[in-house]
């Protein structure tokens, strides 16, 4: 049988990260998965709220509406407004999606026709870009420095490509860990407004600051030209698949129609349970524990690396939150060759920087390590292996 695949299916890019995921590889130490350690999922809270819901609210198992559970949308709006004074989000603007990735896919369905340009920071989180690429987007990247995306480059690409939108991760960015400065946010919003494209602000790491909270969101600075994406994958658990979009109210009906024609609706039981977890008096303590744990892990990783890896071989940017350490190799060692050798010979897995570029070009000497999930002993052994693998390159 010969199948004729749709253009959409043909547009799908093979995700470069897959080669380094290797979930069932024995003896592998992983520095590649951006999710909280399993013992930090708030399982006690979830069990309690699920038990109560199933015992007392059987209607929660009926077909839900397509926009997402109202109590969850209220809880999300309330929390966003508390974390980001001035966000002024209303529950009616929120559409609950299948994780943040479902939100990206919904945006692609709403706004991207084949050949449309979509800009993103580079490097960035590639699996969101896959949603835009599937819809036929032409992707282009705006380089970053420590303060965020470069306004001159954005201006140039805005003139050249007339993008539909600019996808950004302003807080504890994946993969660089950087936070876009308030001035840079202002400059980006000004360019977006002048050229008539909108900013898609993906913000799953906002609550994971080690110390100071991040600056006000694009949404609070420029609500007229921003669509926000959120996710509970990093603060509750990725397996519940809850994300959301904050849309201008006039777009909500179209978004809900699109979502209905995609999945009909998503699990209200999990929506309502997540709402009760967010509203629970112990949830803030859970977030504090997550923050403290990530800060401690980040310090442990950088201390282990400082002790074993000379700065002539590898340096990194110390993040102020999130889950990622963005590293740079020196002496002309290619990060792809290094990652492949480290995986195959030393059984330690991480992503080379090129995985995070919109068109899989550049970032030849960069790599991303995640500190979110290993045990301390695995981290120590993993750094030992990384140092040994690097040494083997120095000896060649
Ligand atoms: C910036 C960013 N957006 C979205 C996602 C995907 O999240 P979700 O599990 O909500 O689909 C991730 C996951 O790593 C991410 O880093």
CSV table of N, CA, C and O in Angstrom, one decimal, residues 173-275:
chain,number,residue,atom,x,y,z
A,173,UNK,N,15.3,30.9,30.6
A,173,UNK,CA,15.1,30.3,29.3
A,173,UNK,C,15.6,28.9,29.1
A,173,UNK,O,16.6,28.6,29.7
A,174,UNK,N,14.9,28.2,28.4
A,174,UNK,CA,15.3,26.9,27.9
A,174,UNK,C,15.9,27.1,26.5
A,174,UNK,O,15.1,27.5,25.6
A,175,UNK,N,17.2,26.9,26.3
A,175,UNK,CA,18.2,26.2,27.1
A,175,UNK,C,19.2,27.1,27.8
A,175,UNK,O,20.0,26.5,28.6
A,176,UNK,N,19.1,28.4,27.7
A,176,UNK,CA,20.3,29.2,28.2
A,176,UNK,C,20.2,29.5,29.7
A,176,UNK,O,21.1,30.0,30.3
A,177,UNK,N,19.0,29.4,30.3
A,177,UNK,CA,18.8,29.8,31.7
A,177,UNK,C,18.6,31.3,31.8
A,177,UNK,O,18.5,31.8,32.9
A,178,UNK,N,18.7,32.1,30.7
A,178,UNK,CA,18.7,33.6,30.8
A,178,UNK,C,17.4,34.1,31.1
A,178,UNK,O,16.3,33.6,30.7
A,179,UNK,N,17.4,35.3,31.7
A,179,UNK,CA,16.1,36.1,31.9
A,179,UNK,C,16.2,37.4,31.1
A,179,UNK,O,17.2,38.1,31.2
A,180,UNK,N,15.3,37.6,30.3
A,180,UNK,CA,15.3,38.9,29.5
A,180,UNK,C,15.1,40.1,30.4
A,180,UNK,O,14.2,40.1,31.2
A,181,UNK,N,16.0,41.1,30.2
A,181,UNK,CA,15.9,42.3,31.1
A,181,UNK,C,14.7,43.1,30.8
A,181,UNK,O,14.1,43.0,29.7
A,182,UNK,N,14.2,43.9,31.8
A,182,UNK,CA,13.0,44.7,31.6
A,182,UNK,C,13.2,45.7,30.4
A,182,UNK,O,12.3,45.8,29.6
A,183,UNK,N,14.4,46.2,30.2
A,183,UNK,CA,14.6,47.2,29.0
A,183,UNK,C,14.4,46.4,27.7
A,183,UNK,O,13.8,46.9,26.8
A,184,UNK,N,15.0,45.2,27.7
A,184,UNK,CA,14.9,44.4,26.4
A,184,UNK,C,13.5,44.1,26.1
A,184,UNK,O,13.0,44.1,25.0
A,185,UNK,N,12.7,43.7,27.2
A,185,UNK,CA,11.3,43.4,27.0
A,185,UNK,C,10.6,44.6,26.4
A,185,UNK,O,9.8,44.5,25.4
A,186,UNK,N,10.9,45.8,26.9
A,186,UNK,CA,10.3,47.0,26.4
A,186,UNK,C,10.7,47.2,24.9
A,186,UNK,O,9.8,47.5,24.1
A,187,UNK,N,12.0,47.0,24.6
A,187,UNK,CA,12.4,47.2,23.2
A,187,UNK,C,11.7,46.2,22.2
A,187,UNK,O,11.3,46.6,21.1
A,188,UNK,N,11.6,45.0,22.7
A,188,UNK,CA,10.9,43.9,21.8
A,188,UNK,C,9.5,44.3,21.6
A,188,UNK,O,8.9,44.2,20.5
A,189,UNK,N,8.8,44.7,22.7
A,189,UNK,CA,7.4,45.1,22.6
A,189,UNK,C,7.2,46.2,21.6
A,189,UNK,O,6.2,46.3,20.8
A,190,UNK,N,8.1,47.2,21.7
A,190,UNK,CA,8.0,48.4,20.8
A,190,UNK,C,8.1,48.0,19.3
A,190,UNK,O,7.3,48.4,18.5
A,191,UNK,N,9.0,47.1,19.0
A,191,UNK,CA,9.2,46.6,17.7
A,191,UNK,C,8.0,45.8,17.2
A,191,UNK,O,7.5,46.0,16.1
A,192,UNK,N,7.5,45.0,18.1
A,192,UNK,CA,6.3,44.1,17.7
A,192,UNK,C,5.1,45.0,17.4
A,192,UNK,O,4.4,44.8,16.4
A,193,UNK,N,4.9,46.0,18.2
A,193,UNK,CA,3.8,46.9,18.0
A,193,UNK,C,3.9,47.7,16.7
A,193,UNK,O,3.0,47.8,15.9
A,194,UNK,N,5.2,48.2,16.4
A,194,UNK,CA,5.4,49.0,15.2
A,194,UNK,C,5.2,48.1,13.9
A,194,UNK,O,4.7,48.6,12.9
A,195,UNK,N,5.7,46.9,14.0
A,195,UNK,CA,5.6,46.0,12.8
A,195,UNK,C,4.3,45.2,12.7
A,195,UNK,O,4.1,44.5,11.7
A,196,UNK,N,3.5,45.3,13.8
A,196,UNK,CA,2.2,44.6,13.7
A,196,UNK,C,2.3,43.1,13.8
A,196,UNK,O,1.5,42.4,13.2
A,197,UNK,N,3.3,42.5,14.5
A,197,UNK,CA,3.2,41.1,14.8
A,197,UNK,C,3.1,40.9,16.3
A,197,UNK,O,3.3,41.9,17.1
A,198,UNK,N,2.7,39.8,16.8
A,198,UNK,CA,2.5,39.6,18.2
A,198,UNK,C,3.6,38.8,18.8
A,198,UNK,O,4.4,38.1,18.1
A,199,UNK,N,3.8,38.9,20.1
A,199,UNK,CA,4.8,38.2,20.9
A,199,UNK,C,4.1,37.0,21.5
A,199,UNK,O,3.0,37.1,22.1
A,200,UNK,N,4.7,35.8,21.3
A,200,UNK,CA,4.2,34.6,22.0
A,200,UNK,C,5.1,34.4,23.2
A,200,UNK,O,6.3,34.0,23.0
A,201,UNK,N,4.6,34.6,24.4
A,201,UNK,CA,5.5,34.5,25.6
A,201,UNK,C,5.2,33.2,26.3
A,201,UNK,O,4.2,32.9,26.8
A,202,UNK,N,6.2,32.3,26.2
A,202,UNK,CA,6.1,31.0,26.8
A,202,UNK,C,6.8,31.0,28.2
A,202,UNK,O,8.0,31.3,28.2
A,203,UNK,N,6.1,30.8,29.2
A,203,UNK,CA,6.6,31.1,30.5
A,203,UNK,C,6.5,30.0,31.6
A,203,UNK,O,6.0,30.2,32.7
A,204,UNK,N,6.9,28.8,31.3
A,204,UNK,CA,6.7,27.7,32.3
A,204,UNK,C,7.6,27.8,33.5
A,204,UNK,O,7.4,27.0,34.5
A,205,UNK,N,8.7,28.6,33.4
A,205,UNK,CA,9.7,28.6,34.5
A,205,UNK,C,9.6,29.8,35.4
A,205,UNK,O,10.4,29.9,36.3
A,206,UNK,N,8.6,30.6,35.2
A,206,UNK,CA,8.5,31.9,36.0
A,206,UNK,C,8.6,31.7,37.5
A,206,UNK,O,9.2,32.4,38.2
A,207,UNK,N,8.0,30.6,38.0
A,207,UNK,CA,8.0,30.4,39.5
A,207,UNK,C,9.2,29.8,40.0
A,207,UNK,O,9.4,29.6,41.2
A,208,UNK,N,10.2,29.4,39.1
A,208,UNK,CA,11.3,28.6,39.6
A,208,UNK,C,12.6,29.5,39.8
A,208,UNK,O,13.7,29.1,39.5
A,209,UNK,N,12.4,30.7,40.3
A,209,UNK,CA,13.5,31.6,40.6
A,209,UNK,C,14.2,31.1,41.9
A,209,UNK,O,13.5,30.7,42.8
A,210,UNK,N,15.5,31.1,41.8
A,210,UNK,CA,16.3,30.7,43.0
A,210,UNK,C,16.2,31.8,44.1
A,210,UNK,O,16.1,31.5,45.3
A,211,UNK,N,16.2,33.0,43.7
A,211,UNK,CA,16.2,34.1,44.7
A,211,UNK,C,15.1,35.2,44.2
A,211,UNK,O,13.9,34.9,44.4
A,212,UNK,N,15.6,36.3,43.6
A,212,UNK,CA,14.7,37.3,43.2
A,212,UNK,C,13.7,36.8,42.1
A,212,UNK,O,14.0,36.1,41.2
A,213,UNK,N,12.5,37.4,42.2
A,213,UNK,CA,11.4,37.0,41.2
A,213,UNK,C,11.8,37.7,39.9
A,213,UNK,O,12.4,38.7,39.9
A,214,UNK,N,11.4,37.1,38.7
A,214,UNK,CA,11.7,37.7,37.4
A,214,UNK,C,10.9,39.0,37.2
A,214,UNK,O,10.0,39.3,37.9
A,215,UNK,N,11.3,39.8,36.2
A,215,UNK,CA,10.7,41.1,35.9
A,215,UNK,C,9.2,40.9,35.4
A,215,UNK,O,8.8,39.7,35.1
A,216,UNK,N,8.4,42.0,35.3
A,216,UNK,CA,7.1,41.9,34.8
A,216,UNK,C,7.1,41.2,33.4
A,216,UNK,O,8.0,41.4,32.6
A,217,UNK,N,6.0,40.5,33.1
A,217,UNK,CA,5.9,39.8,31.9
A,217,UNK,C,5.6,40.7,30.7
A,217,UNK,O,5.3,41.9,30.9
A,218,UNK,N,5.9,40.2,29.5
A,218,UNK,CA,5.5,40.9,28.3
A,218,UNK,C,4.0,41.2,28.3
A,218,UNK,O,3.5,42.2,27.9
A,219,UNK,N,3.2,40.2,28.9
A,219,UNK,CA,1.8,40.4,28.9
A,219,UNK,C,1.4,41.6,29.7
A,219,UNK,O,0.5,42.4,29.4
A,220,UNK,N,2.1,41.9,30.8
A,220,UNK,CA,1.7,43.0,31.6
A,220,UNK,C,2.3,44.3,31.0
A,220,UNK,O,1.7,45.4,31.2
A,221,UNK,N,3.4,44.2,30.2
A,221,UNK,CA,3.9,45.4,29.6
A,221,UNK,C,3.1,45.8,28.3
A,221,UNK,O,2.9,47.0,28.0
A,222,UNK,N,2.7,44.8,27.6
A,222,UNK,CA,2.1,45.0,26.2
A,222,UNK,C,1.0,44.0,26.0
A,222,UNK,O,1.1,43.2,25.1
A,223,UNK,N,-0.1,44.1,26.7
A,223,UNK,CA,-1.2,43.2,26.6
A,223,UNK,C,-1.8,43.2,25.2
A,223,UNK,O,-2.3,42.2,24.7
A,224,UNK,N,-1.7,44.4,24.5
A,224,UNK,CA,-2.3,44.5,23.2
A,224,UNK,C,-1.6,43.6,22.1
A,224,UNK,O,-2.2,43.3,21.1
A,225,UNK,N,-0.3,43.3,22.4
A,225,UNK,CA,0.4,42.5,21.3
A,225,UNK,C,1.1,41.3,21.9
A,225,UNK,O,2.0,40.8,21.3
A,226,UNK,N,0.5,40.7,23.0
A,226,UNK,CA,1.1,39.5,23.6
A,226,UNK,C,0.1,38.4,23.7
A,226,UNK,O,-1.0,38.7,24.2
A,227,UNK,N,0.5,37.2,23.4
A,227,UNK,CA,-0.3,36.0,23.8
A,227,UNK,C,0.6,35.2,24.7
A,227,UNK,O,1.8,34.9,24.4
A,228,UNK,N,0.1,34.8,25.9
A,228,UNK,CA,1.0,34.1,26.8
A,228,UNK,C,0.7,32.6,26.8
A,228,UNK,O,-0.5,32.2,26.6
A,229,UNK,N,1.7,31.8,26.9
A,229,UNK,CA,1.6,30.4,27.1
A,229,UNK,C,2.0,30.0,28.5
A,229,UNK,O,3.1,30.5,28.9
A,230,UNK,N,1.3,29.1,29.1
A,230,UNK,CA,1.7,28.6,30.4
A,230,UNK,C,1.7,27.1,30.5
A,230,UNK,O,1.2,26.4,29.6
A,231,UNK,N,2.2,26.5,31.6
A,231,UNK,CA,2.2,25.1,31.8
A,231,UNK,C,2.4,24.7,33.2
A,231,UNK,O,3.1,25.5,34.0
A,232,UNK,N,1.8,23.7,33.6
A,232,UNK,CA,2.0,23.2,35.0
A,232,UNK,C,3.0,22.0,35.0
A,232,UNK,O,3.2,21.4,36.0
A,233,UNK,N,3.6,21.8,33.9
A,233,UNK,CA,4.6,20.6,33.8
A,233,UNK,C,5.8,20.8,34.7
A,233,UNK,O,6.3,19.8,35.2
A,234,UNK,N,6.2,22.0,34.9
A,234,UNK,CA,7.4,22.2,35.7
A,234,UNK,C,7.1,22.5,37.2
A,234,UNK,O,8.0,22.4,38.0
A,235,UNK,N,5.9,22.9,37.5
A,235,UNK,CA,5.5,23.2,38.9
A,235,UNK,C,4.6,22.1,39.6
A,235,UNK,O,4.6,22.1,40.8
A,236,UNK,N,3.9,21.4,38.8
A,236,UNK,CA,3.2,20.2,39.4
A,236,UNK,C,3.8,18.9,38.8
A,236,UNK,O,4.6,18.3,39.5
A,237,UNK,N,3.5,18.6,37.6
A,237,UNK,CA,4.0,17.4,36.9
A,237,UNK,C,3.7,17.4,35.5
A,237,UNK,O,2.6,17.8,35.1
A,238,UNK,N,4.7,17.0,34.6
A,238,UNK,CA,4.4,17.0,33.2
A,238,UNK,C,3.4,16.0,32.7
A,238,UNK,O,2.7,16.2,31.7
A,239,UNK,N,3.2,14.9,33.6
A,239,UNK,CA,2.3,13.8,33.2
A,239,UNK,C,0.8,14.2,33.2
A,239,UNK,O,0.0,13.6,32.6
A,240,UNK,N,0.5,15.3,33.9
A,240,UNK,CA,-0.9,15.7,33.9
A,240,UNK,C,-1.3,16.5,32.6
A,240,UNK,O,-2.5,16.7,32.4
A,241,UNK,N,-0.3,16.9,31.8
A,241,UNK,CA,-0.5,17.5,30.5
A,241,UNK,C,-1.5,18.7,30.7
A,241,UNK,O,-2.6,18.8,30.0
A,242,UNK,N,-1.2,19.7,31.5
A,242,UNK,CA,-2.0,20.9,31.6
A,242,UNK,C,-1.1,22.1,31.2
A,242,UNK,O,-0.1,22.4,31.8
A,243,UNK,N,-1.6,22.8,30.2
A,243,UNK,CA,-1.0,24.1,29.8
A,243,UNK,C,-2.2,25.0,29.5
A,243,UNK,O,-3.3,24.6,29.6
A,244,UNK,N,-1.8,26.2,29.1
A,244,UNK,CA,-2.9,27.2,28.7
A,244,UNK,C,-2.4,28.3,27.9
A,244,UNK,O,-1.2,28.6,27.8
A,245,UNK,N,-3.3,29.0,27.2
A,245,UNK,CA,-3.0,30.2,26.5
A,245,UNK,C,-3.9,31.3,27.1
A,245,UNK,O,-5.0,31.1,27.5
A,246,UNK,N,-3.3,32.5,27.1
A,246,UNK,CA,-4.0,33.7,27.5
A,246,UNK,C,-4.2,34.5,26.2
A,246,UNK,O,-3.2,35.0,25.7
A,247,UNK,N,-5.4,34.6,25.8
A,247,UNK,CA,-5.7,35.2,24.5
A,247,UNK,C,-6.5,36.5,24.6
A,247,UNK,O,-7.2,36.7,25.6
A,248,UNK,N,-6.4,37.4,23.6
A,248,UNK,CA,-7.3,38.5,23.6
A,248,UNK,C,-8.8,37.9,23.5
A,248,UNK,O,-9.0,36.9,22.8
A,249,UNK,N,-9.7,38.6,24.2
A,249,UNK,CA,-11.0,37.9,24.3
A,249,UNK,C,-11.7,37.6,23.0
A,249,UNK,O,-12.4,36.6,22.8
A,250,UNK,N,-11.4,38.5,22.0
A,250,UNK,CA,-12.1,38.3,20.7
A,250,UNK,C,-11.6,37.1,20.0
A,250,UNK,O,-12.2,36.6,19.0
A,251,UNK,N,-10.5,36.5,20.4
A,251,UNK,CA,-10.0,35.3,19.7
A,251,UNK,C,-10.4,34.0,20.4
A,251,UNK,O,-10.2,32.9,19.9
A,252,UNK,N,-11.0,34.1,21.6
A,252,UNK,CA,-11.2,32.9,22.4
A,252,UNK,C,-12.2,32.0,21.7
A,252,UNK,O,-12.0,30.8,21.7
A,253,UNK,N,-13.3,32.5,21.2
A,253,UNK,CA,-14.3,31.6,20.6
A,253,UNK,C,-13.6,30.8,19.4
A,253,UNK,O,-13.8,29.6,19.3
A,254,UNK,N,-12.8,31.4,18.6
A,254,UNK,CA,-12.2,30.7,17.5
A,254,UNK,C,-11.2,29.7,18.0
A,254,UNK,O,-11.1,28.6,17.5
A,255,UNK,N,-10.5,30.0,19.1
A,255,UNK,CA,-9.5,29.1,19.7
A,255,UNK,C,-10.3,27.9,20.2
A,255,UNK,O,-9.9,26.7,20.1
A,256,UNK,N,-11.4,28.1,20.9
A,256,UNK,CA,-12.2,27.0,21.5
A,256,UNK,C,-12.8,26.1,20.4
A,256,UNK,O,-12.8,24.9,20.4
A,257,UNK,N,-13.2,26.7,19.3
A,257,UNK,CA,-13.7,25.9,18.1
A,257,UNK,C,-12.6,25.1,17.6
A,257,UNK,O,-12.8,23.9,17.2
A,258,UNK,N,-11.4,25.6,17.5
A,258,UNK,CA,-10.3,24.9,16.9
A,258,UNK,C,-9.9,23.7,17.8
A,258,UNK,O,-9.7,22.6,17.4
A,259,UNK,N,-9.9,24.0,19.1
A,259,UNK,CA,-9.6,23.0,20.1
A,259,UNK,C,-10.6,21.9,20.1
A,259,UNK,O,-10.3,20.7,20.1
A,260,UNK,N,-11.9,22.3,19.9
A,260,UNK,CA,-13.0,21.3,19.9
A,260,UNK,C,-12.8,20.4,18.7
A,260,UNK,O,-13.0,19.1,18.8
A,261,UNK,N,-12.4,21.0,17.6
A,261,UNK,CA,-12.2,20.2,16.4
A,261,UNK,C,-10.9,19.4,16.4
A,261,UNK,O,-10.5,18.7,15.4
A,262,UNK,N,-10.1,19.5,17.4
A,262,UNK,CA,-8.8,18.8,17.6
A,262,UNK,C,-9.0,17.6,18.5
A,262,UNK,O,-8.5,16.5,18.2
A,263,UNK,N,-9.6,17.9,19.7
A,263,UNK,CA,-9.6,16.9,20.8
A,263,UNK,C,-10.9,16.8,21.5
A,263,UNK,O,-11.0,16.1,22.5
A,264,UNK,N,-11.9,17.6,21.0
A,264,UNK,CA,-13.2,17.7,21.7
A,264,UNK,C,-13.1,18.5,23.0
A,264,UNK,O,-13.6,19.6,23.2
A,265,UNK,N,-12.3,17.8,23.9
A,265,UNK,CA,-12.1,18.5,25.2
A,265,UNK,C,-11.0,17.7,25.9
A,265,UNK,O,-10.7,16.6,25.5
A,266,UNK,N,-10.5,18.3,27.0
A,266,UNK,CA,-9.4,17.6,27.7
A,266,UNK,C,-9.9,17.2,29.1
A,266,UNK,O,-11.0,17.6,29.5
A,267,UNK,N,-9.2,16.3,29.9
A,267,UNK,CA,-9.7,15.7,31.1
A,267,UNK,C,-10.1,16.7,32.2
A,267,UNK,O,-9.2,17.2,32.9
A,268,UNK,N,-11.4,16.9,32.4
A,268,UNK,CA,-11.8,17.8,33.4
A,268,UNK,C,-11.4,17.4,34.8
A,268,UNK,O,-11.2,18.2,35.7
A,269,UNK,N,-11.3,16.0,35.0
A,269,UNK,CA,-10.9,15.5,36.3
A,269,UNK,C,-9.5,16.1,36.7
A,269,UNK,O,-9.3,16.6,37.8
A,270,UNK,N,-8.6,16.0,35.8
A,270,UNK,CA,-7.3,16.5,36.1
A,270,UNK,C,-7.3,18.1,36.2
A,270,UNK,O,-6.5,18.6,37.0
A,271,UNK,N,-8.1,18.7,35.3
A,271,UNK,CA,-8.2,20.2,35.4
A,271,UNK,C,-8.6,20.6,36.8
A,271,UNK,O,-8.0,21.4,37.5
A,272,UNK,N,-9.7,20.0,37.3
A,272,UNK,CA,-10.3,20.4,38.6
A,272,UNK,C,-9.3,20.0,39.7
A,272,UNK,O,-9.1,20.8,40.7
A,273,UNK,N,-8.7,18.8,39.6
A,273,UNK,CA,-7.7,18.4,40.6
A,273,UNK,C,-6.5,19.5,40.6
A,273,UNK,O,-6.1,19.9,41.7
A,274,UNK,N,-6.1,19.9,39.5
A,274,UNK,CA,-5.0,20.9,39.4
A,274,UNK,C,-5.4,22.2,40.0
A,274,UNK,O,-4.7,22.8,40.8
A,275,UNK,N,-6.7,22.6,39.8
A,275,UNK,CA,-7.2,23.8,40.4
A,275,UNK,C,-7.1,23.7,41.9
A,275,UNK,O,-6.7,24.6,42.6
